[in-house]
Amino acid sequence: MTTERVLRLLALLQRRPSWTATELAAELGVTDRSVRRDVERLRTLGYPVHATAGVGGGYQLGAGTRLPPLLFDDEEAIATAVSLRLASGGTVAGTGEAALSALAKLDQVMPPRLRAEVRAVHGATDTLVGPGVEIDAELLVSLARACRDAVRVRFRYAGRGGEERERTVEPVRMVATRHRWYLMAFDVDRDDWRTFRLDRMRDVAVTTWRFRPREHPDPAAYVQHSTSEAPYRHLARVRLRATAAQVRERVPPQVAKVEDAEDGWCTLTAGGNDLHWLAMHIAALDLETEVLDPPELREAAQRLAQRLTAMAAPKTS
């Protein structure tokens, strides 16, 4: 089944940046000579498979001078890439991660002239989406490849105070919320896991330094904890008379963690540097609320209630 084997070879070459002939032969259950023949078949079909000699050499799938036969003409390829860019930006619910993966594969083999056409269409298009920070699709593709290929990334990162510092990280996964994109990565200099907002990253450079993937926390849960709880002076926990699903429709996951409790209640956990700010935003949910922690949040709520009562009082002549 030569055709099936060639397709399996193509899938392997897309999985990671480099394979030796021996590794490919073991994966496919054939000889090194069969691998070389199948590589030539891929090249004949238009897939740019590069070979490097010597220690550490092997086969690598590169960018081509023409689009391989995906049964797309130029116009279809452009339309597909534009659609994937929009979907990777979160405009199509539930498809962002799959669209980003597909875009990375398509971008890898798309000729430069078609890339220019895609950028032109994307640059001339506005999309009505919710409030948030727009991220350049080229950055998303670059980081997606770095996560896939397990290579380190260097960039300058602006902290909360605005000061920029250079960071070197081993990327694991990108996590998209309703309004922002985050990168979960192991910070080499700080020897710990960190979360980075993509809109605060500058001068991003994907290196060729490969790393061995580490055991890591669940990326989505880690990003939610890092963005909604960890960075703040105060951590508020309240019970709300509503289901978790109802509250999640109003509160983005990067703002608070919401969990079902019992008897039609749920718990909300949110961080903040100002208890008055927390009390005001929790009150704005307009739900029956019981404060669990900290006790000082009740005092902040009382002060807020006094101010609102004074604001609502009729003006005296």
Short mmCIF file of C-alpha atoms in Angstrom, two decimals, residues 30 61 102 138:
data_model
loop_
_atom_site.label_atom_id
_atom_site.label_comp_id
_atom_site.label_asym_id
_atom_site.label_seq_id
_atom_site.Cartn_x
_atom_site.Cartn_y
_atom_site.Cartn_z
CA VAL A 30 9.98 -0.47 6.11
CA LEU A 61 9.41 19.34 5.56
CA ALA A 102 -4.55 24.05 10.49
CA GLU A 138 1.85 35.61 12.41
#
